[in-house]
Coordinates of C-alpha atoms and ligand atoms in Angstrom, one line a residue:
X230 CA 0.0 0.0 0.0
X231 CA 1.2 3.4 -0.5
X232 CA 1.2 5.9 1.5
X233 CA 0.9 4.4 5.0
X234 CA 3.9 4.0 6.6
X235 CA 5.1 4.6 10.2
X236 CA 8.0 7.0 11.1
X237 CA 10.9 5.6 12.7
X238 CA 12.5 8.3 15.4
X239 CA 15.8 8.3 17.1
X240 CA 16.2 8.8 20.9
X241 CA 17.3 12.9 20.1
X242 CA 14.0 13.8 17.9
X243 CA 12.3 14.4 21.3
X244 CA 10.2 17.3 19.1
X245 CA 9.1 15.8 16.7
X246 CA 7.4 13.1 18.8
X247 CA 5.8 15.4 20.9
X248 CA 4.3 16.8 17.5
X249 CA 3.2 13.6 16.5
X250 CA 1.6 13.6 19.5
X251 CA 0.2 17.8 20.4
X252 CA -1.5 17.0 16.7
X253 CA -3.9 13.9 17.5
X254 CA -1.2 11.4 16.4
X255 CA 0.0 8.0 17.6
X256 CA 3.3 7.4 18.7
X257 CA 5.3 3.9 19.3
X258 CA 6.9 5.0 22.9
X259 CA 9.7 3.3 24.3
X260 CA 9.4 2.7 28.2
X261 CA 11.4 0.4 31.4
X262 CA 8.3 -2.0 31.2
X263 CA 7.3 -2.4 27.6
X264 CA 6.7 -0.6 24.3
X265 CA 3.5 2.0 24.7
X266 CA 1.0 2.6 22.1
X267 CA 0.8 6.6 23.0
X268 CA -1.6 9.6 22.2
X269 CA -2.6 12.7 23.8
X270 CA -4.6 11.7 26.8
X271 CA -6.9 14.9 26.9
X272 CA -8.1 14.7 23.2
X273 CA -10.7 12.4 22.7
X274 CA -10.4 11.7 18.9
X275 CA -6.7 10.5 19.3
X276 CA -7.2 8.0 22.2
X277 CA -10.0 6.9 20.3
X278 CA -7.4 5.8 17.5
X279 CA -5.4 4.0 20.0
X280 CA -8.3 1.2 20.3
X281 CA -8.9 1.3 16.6
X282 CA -5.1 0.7 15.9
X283 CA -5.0 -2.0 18.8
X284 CA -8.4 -3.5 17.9
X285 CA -8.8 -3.1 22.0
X286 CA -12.1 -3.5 23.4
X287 CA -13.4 0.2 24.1
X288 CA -14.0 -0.7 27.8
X289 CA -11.3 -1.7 28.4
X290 CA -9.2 1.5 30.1
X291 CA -5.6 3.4 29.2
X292 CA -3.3 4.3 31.7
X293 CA -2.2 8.4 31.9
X294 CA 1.4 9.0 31.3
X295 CA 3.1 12.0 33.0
X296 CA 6.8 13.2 33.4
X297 CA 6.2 13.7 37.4
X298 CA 4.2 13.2 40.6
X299 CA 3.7 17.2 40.5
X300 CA 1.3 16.6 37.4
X301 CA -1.5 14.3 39.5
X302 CA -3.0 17.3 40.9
X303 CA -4.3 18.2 37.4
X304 CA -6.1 14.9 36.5
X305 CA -6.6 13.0 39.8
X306 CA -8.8 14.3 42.8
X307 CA -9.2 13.4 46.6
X308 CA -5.1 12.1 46.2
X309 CA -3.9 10.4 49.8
X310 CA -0.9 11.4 51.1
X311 CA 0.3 7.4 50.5
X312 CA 0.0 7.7 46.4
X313 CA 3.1 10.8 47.0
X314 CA 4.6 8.6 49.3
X315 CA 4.7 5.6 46.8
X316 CA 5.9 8.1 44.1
X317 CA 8.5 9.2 45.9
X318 CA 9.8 5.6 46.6
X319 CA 8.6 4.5 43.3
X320 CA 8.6 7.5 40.3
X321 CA 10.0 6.9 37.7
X322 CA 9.1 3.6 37.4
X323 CA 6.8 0.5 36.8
X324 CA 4.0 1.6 39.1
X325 CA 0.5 2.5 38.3
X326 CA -1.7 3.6 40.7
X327 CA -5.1 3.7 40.4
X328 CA -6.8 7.6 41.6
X329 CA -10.1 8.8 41.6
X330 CA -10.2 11.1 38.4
X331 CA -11.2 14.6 37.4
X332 CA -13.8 15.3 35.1
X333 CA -11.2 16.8 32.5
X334 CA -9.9 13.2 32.2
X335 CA -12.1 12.0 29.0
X336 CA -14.2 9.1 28.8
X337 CA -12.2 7.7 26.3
X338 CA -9.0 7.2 28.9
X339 CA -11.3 5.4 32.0
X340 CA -13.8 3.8 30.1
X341 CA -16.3 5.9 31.9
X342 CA -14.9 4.8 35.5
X343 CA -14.3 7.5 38.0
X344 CA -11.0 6.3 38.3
X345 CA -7.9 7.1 36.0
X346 CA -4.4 5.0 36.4
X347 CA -2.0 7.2 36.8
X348 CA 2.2 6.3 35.9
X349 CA 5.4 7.9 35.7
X350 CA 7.5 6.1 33.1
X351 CA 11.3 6.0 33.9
X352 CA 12.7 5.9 30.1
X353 CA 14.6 9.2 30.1
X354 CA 13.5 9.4 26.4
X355 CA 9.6 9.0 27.1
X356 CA 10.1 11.0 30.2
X357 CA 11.4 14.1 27.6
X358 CA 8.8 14.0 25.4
X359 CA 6.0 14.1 28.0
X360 CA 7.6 17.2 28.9
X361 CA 7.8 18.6 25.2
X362 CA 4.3 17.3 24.9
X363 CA 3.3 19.3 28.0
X364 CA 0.1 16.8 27.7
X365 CA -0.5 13.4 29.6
X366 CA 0.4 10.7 27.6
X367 CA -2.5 7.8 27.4
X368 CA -0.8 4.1 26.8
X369 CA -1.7 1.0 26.8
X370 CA 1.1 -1.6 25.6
X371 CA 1.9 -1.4 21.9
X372 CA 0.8 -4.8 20.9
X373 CA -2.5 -5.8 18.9
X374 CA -5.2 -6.6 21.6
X375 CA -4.5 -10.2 23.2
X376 CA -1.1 -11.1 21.8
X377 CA 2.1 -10.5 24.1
X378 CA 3.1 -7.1 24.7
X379 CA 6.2 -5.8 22.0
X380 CA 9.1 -5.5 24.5
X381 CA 11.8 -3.6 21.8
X382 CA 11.2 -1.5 18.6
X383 CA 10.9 -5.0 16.3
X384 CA 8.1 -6.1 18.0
X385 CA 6.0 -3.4 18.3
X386 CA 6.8 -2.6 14.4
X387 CA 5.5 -6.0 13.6
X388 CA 1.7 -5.3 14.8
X389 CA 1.6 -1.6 14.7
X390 CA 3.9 -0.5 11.7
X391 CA 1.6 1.5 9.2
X392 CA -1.3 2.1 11.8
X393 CA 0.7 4.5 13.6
X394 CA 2.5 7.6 13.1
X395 CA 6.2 7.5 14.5
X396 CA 7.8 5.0 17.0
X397 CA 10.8 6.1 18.9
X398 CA 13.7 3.8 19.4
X399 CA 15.1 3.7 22.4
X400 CA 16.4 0.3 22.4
X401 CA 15.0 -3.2 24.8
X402 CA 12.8 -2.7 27.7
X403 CA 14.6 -3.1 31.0
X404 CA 11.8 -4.7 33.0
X405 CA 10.0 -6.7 30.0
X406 CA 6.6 -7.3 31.6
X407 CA 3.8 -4.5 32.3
X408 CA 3.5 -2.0 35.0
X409 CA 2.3 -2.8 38.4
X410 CA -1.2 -1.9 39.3
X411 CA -2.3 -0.4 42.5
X412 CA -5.7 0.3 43.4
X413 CA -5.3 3.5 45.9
X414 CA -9.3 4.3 46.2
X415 CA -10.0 1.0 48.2
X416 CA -8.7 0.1 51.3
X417 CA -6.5 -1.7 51.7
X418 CA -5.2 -0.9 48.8
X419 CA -5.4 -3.7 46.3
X420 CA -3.2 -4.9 43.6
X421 CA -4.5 -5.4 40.7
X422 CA -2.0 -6.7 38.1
X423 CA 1.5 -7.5 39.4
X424 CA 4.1 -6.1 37.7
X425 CA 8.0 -4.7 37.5
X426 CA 7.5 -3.4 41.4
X427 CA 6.9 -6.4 42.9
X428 CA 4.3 -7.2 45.9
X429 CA 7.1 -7.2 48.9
X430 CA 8.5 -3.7 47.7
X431 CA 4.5 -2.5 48.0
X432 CA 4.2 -4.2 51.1
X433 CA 7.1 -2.3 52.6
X434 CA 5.6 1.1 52.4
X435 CA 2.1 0.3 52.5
X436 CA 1.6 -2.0 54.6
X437 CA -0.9 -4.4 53.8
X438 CA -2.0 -4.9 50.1
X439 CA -4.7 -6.9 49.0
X440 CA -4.6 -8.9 46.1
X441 CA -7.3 -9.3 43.7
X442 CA -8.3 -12.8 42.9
X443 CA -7.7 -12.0 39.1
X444 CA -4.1 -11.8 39.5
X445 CA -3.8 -15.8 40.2
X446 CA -6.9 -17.2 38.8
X447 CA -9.4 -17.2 36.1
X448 CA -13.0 -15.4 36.7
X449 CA -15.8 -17.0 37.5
X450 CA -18.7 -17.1 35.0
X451 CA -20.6 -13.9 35.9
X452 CA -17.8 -12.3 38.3
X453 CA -17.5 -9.1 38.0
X454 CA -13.8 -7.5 37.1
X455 CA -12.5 -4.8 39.3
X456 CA -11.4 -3.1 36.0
X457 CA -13.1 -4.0 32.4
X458 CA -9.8 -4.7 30.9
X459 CA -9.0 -7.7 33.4
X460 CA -11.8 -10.3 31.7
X461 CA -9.7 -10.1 28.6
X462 CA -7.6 -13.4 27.3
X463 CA -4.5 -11.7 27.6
X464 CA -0.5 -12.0 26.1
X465 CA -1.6 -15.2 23.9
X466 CA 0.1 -17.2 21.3
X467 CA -1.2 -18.5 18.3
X468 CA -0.5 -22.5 19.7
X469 CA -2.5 -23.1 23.2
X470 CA 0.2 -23.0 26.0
X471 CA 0.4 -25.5 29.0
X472 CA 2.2 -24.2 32.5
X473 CA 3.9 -26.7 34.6
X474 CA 4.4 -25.5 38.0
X475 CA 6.7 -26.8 40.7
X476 CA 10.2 -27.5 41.5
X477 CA 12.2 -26.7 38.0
X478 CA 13.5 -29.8 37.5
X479 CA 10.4 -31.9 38.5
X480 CA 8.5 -29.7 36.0
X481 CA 11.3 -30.2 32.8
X482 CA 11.2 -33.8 33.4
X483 CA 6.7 -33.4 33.4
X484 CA 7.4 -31.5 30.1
X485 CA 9.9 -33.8 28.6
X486 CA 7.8 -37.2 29.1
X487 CA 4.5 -35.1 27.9
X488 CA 5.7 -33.8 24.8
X489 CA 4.8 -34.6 21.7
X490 CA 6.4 -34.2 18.2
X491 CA 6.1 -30.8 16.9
X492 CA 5.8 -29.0 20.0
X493 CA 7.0 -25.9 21.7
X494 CA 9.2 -25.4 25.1
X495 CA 9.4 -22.5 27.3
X496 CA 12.0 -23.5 29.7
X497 CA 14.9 -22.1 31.7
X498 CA 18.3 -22.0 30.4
X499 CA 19.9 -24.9 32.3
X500 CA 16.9 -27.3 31.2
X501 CA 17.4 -26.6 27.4
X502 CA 19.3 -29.7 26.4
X503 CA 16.1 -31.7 27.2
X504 CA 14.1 -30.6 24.2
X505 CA 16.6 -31.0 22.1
X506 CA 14.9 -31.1 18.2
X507 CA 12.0 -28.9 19.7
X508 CA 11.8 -24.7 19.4
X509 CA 12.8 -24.2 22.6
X510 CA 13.1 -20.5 23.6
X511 CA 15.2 -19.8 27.3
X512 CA 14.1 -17.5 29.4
X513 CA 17.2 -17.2 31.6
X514 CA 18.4 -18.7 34.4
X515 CA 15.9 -20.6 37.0
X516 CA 17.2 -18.4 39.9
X517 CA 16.9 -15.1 37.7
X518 CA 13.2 -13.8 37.8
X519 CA 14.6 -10.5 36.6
X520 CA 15.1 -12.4 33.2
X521 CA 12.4 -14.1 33.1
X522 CA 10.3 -10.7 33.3
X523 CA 12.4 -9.4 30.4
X524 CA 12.4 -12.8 27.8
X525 CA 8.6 -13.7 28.7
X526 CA 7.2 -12.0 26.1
X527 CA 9.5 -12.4 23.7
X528 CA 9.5 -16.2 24.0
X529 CA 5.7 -16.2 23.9
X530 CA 6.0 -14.0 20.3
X531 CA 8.9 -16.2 19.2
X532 CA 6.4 -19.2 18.4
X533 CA 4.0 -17.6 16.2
X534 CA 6.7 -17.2 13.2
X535 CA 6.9 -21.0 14.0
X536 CA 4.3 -24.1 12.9
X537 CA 4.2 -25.4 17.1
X538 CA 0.9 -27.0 18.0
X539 CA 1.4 -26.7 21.8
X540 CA 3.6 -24.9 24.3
X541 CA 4.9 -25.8 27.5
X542 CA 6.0 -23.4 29.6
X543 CA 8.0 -23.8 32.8
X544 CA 7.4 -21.4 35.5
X545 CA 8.8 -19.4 38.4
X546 CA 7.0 -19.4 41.7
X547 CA 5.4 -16.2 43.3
X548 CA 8.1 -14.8 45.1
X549 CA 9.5 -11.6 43.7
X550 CA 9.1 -10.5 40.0
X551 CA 7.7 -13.9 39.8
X552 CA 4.6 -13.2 40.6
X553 CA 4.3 -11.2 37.6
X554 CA 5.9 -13.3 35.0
X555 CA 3.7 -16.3 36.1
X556 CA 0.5 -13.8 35.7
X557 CA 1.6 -13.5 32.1
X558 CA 2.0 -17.2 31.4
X559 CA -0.7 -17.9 33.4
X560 CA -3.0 -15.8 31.1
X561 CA -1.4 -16.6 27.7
X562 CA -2.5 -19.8 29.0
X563 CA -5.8 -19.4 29.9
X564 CA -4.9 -20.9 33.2
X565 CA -4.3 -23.9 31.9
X566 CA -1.8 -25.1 34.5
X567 CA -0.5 -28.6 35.8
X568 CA 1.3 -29.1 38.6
X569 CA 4.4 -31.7 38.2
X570 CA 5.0 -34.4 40.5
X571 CA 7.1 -33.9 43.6
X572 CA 10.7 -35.1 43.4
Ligands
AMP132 P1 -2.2 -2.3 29.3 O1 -1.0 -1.7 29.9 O2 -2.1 -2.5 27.8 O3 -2.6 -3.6 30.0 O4 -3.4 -1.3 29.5 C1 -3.6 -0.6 30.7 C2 -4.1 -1.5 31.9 O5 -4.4 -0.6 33.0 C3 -5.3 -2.3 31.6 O6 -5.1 -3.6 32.1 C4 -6.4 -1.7 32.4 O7 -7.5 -2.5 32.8 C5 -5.7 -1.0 33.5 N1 -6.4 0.2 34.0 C6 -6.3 1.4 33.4 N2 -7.1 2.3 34.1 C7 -7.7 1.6 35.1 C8 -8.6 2.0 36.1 N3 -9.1 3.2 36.3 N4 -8.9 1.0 37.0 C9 -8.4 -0.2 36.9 N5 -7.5 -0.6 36.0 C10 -7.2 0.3 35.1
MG133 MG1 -1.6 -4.6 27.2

């Protein structure tokens, strides 16, 4: 086709971005966690584009981008002193906290709720063009809706390129899975998707955090989400994936005698030889969960250029970043977990 194309910016053309975005536009923004699919969050018409480009459900809400805590004030109303204390310990970074919003906060951004999530991204790139924007940035991740979120330029390029106007390079996510969310308007506050700040840092300054029954298991039929986005199959692959939980080796040996020709292995590094003659994609070592948060979506992307018709997935346990990273597989698995034998 001609004519549609996507512009590819370096790191220094921090003005011309925050054109792309002052005029309505959509912009590929790099951030720690993962790619962003961003537009100005106070214009109606271009967050509207975001869910058209994505093909996201439209109740399903963005998260508000801003270059500082000091910005809140502006969209966010009835702010407890713990939300400054978190940004304090948290900003920039991969937190989201959930505020009750003002009205000049569109529609279009909350899905109607009467809450916004608020984040300060810690890319220094991003972080500059939200200034040079001098608007709040409205993001979801840059992927089409339901497939794993793009965690460099590539990826991002490979769903998006042509129905966006400019991605900025600014090279591989540090963090490789989403923010984390925190619900601020309930008490206690209650996580809501785990993420790069993990549940013990929370609990440190907060205290105790509650943490919704969406982050480790399916809904029920006729539950009600806490946010619309959080009924959505999430991060999938083409293939159907299987997670085996439990001790690491325990659950390469339950993948190994369950495999069948043709199919796919998540695994960690030092299990590899196993599946030898299968795809197998690493995710690091089984001790590093910072890893793990950075290959997970990459591995899950890796098998749709391939012909796999399963994938097993090994899996970290809860403790740390884990907790996030086994969210993701969990959900590009439709919870469709086994549990491998004890040693
Ligand atoms: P994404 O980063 O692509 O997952 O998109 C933003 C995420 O933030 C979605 O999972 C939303 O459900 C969540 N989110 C955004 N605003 C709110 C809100 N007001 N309350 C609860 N969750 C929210
Ligand atoms: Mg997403």
């Amino acid at each position: 086709m001609i004519g549609v194309h996507t512009q590819l910016l370096c790191a220094d053309q921090v003005e011309q971005a925050a054109r792309i975005l002052r005029s309505g536009g959509l912009l590929g923004i790099p951030t720690e966690t993962v790619y962003g699919l961003g537009a100005d969050g106070l214009n109606p018409d271009a967050v509207a584009r975001i869910f058209q480009a994505k093909g996201r459900p439209q109740d399903n809400p963005l998260i508000l981008h801003i270059p500082s805590a000091d910005w809140l004030e502006r969209y966010c109303a009835d702010i407890p002193p713990l939300a400054y204390e978190l940004a304090r310990r948290f900003w920039p970074g991969p937190l989201t906290m959930i505020l009750k919003r003002r009205d000049m906060v569109p529609d279009a951004v909350t899905a109607g709720l009467d809450t916004v999530g608020m984040r300060c991204p810690a890319h220094p790139v991003t972080r500059a063009i939200l200034e040079a924007a001098g608007t709040p940035v409205a993001a979801p991740s840059g992927n089409t809706s339901g497939r794993p979120s793009p965690t460099c330029l590539a990826d991002m390029l490979e769903d998006m390129d042509g129905k966006i106007d400019g991605i900025v390079d600014g090279g591989p996510c540090d963090v490789g899975v989403e923010s984390t969310i925190l619900d601020l308007t309930v008490s206690p506050p209650r996580l809501l998707r785990p993420g790069g700040i993990t549940l013990e840092q929370l609990r440190e300054v907060v205290g105790e955090v509650a943490v919704d029954s969406a982050v480790t298991r399916p809904l029920a039929a006729g539950e009600k989400p806490r946010a619309p986005g959080m009924k959505y199959r999430h991060y999938a692959p083409k293939a159907p994936v299987t997670v085996v939980r439990g001790e690491p080796a325990a659950a390469a040996r339950y993948i190994r005698r369950h495999l069948a020709d043709g199919d796919g292995v998540i695994c960690f590094n030092e299990f590899v030889p196993l599946f030898e003659g299968h795809p197998v994609e690493p995710i690091g070592p089984k001790d590093d969960r910072a890893e793990h948060a950075r290959r997970v979506f990459d591995a899950l992307r890796y098998f749709d250029g391939t012909q796999v018709a399963h994938i097993w997935a090994q899996c970290p346990d809860s403790a740390g970043l884990g907790l996030a990273v086994s969210n993701r597989l969990n959900k590009a698995a439709g919870f469709h977990i086994v549990e491998a034998e004890k040693p």
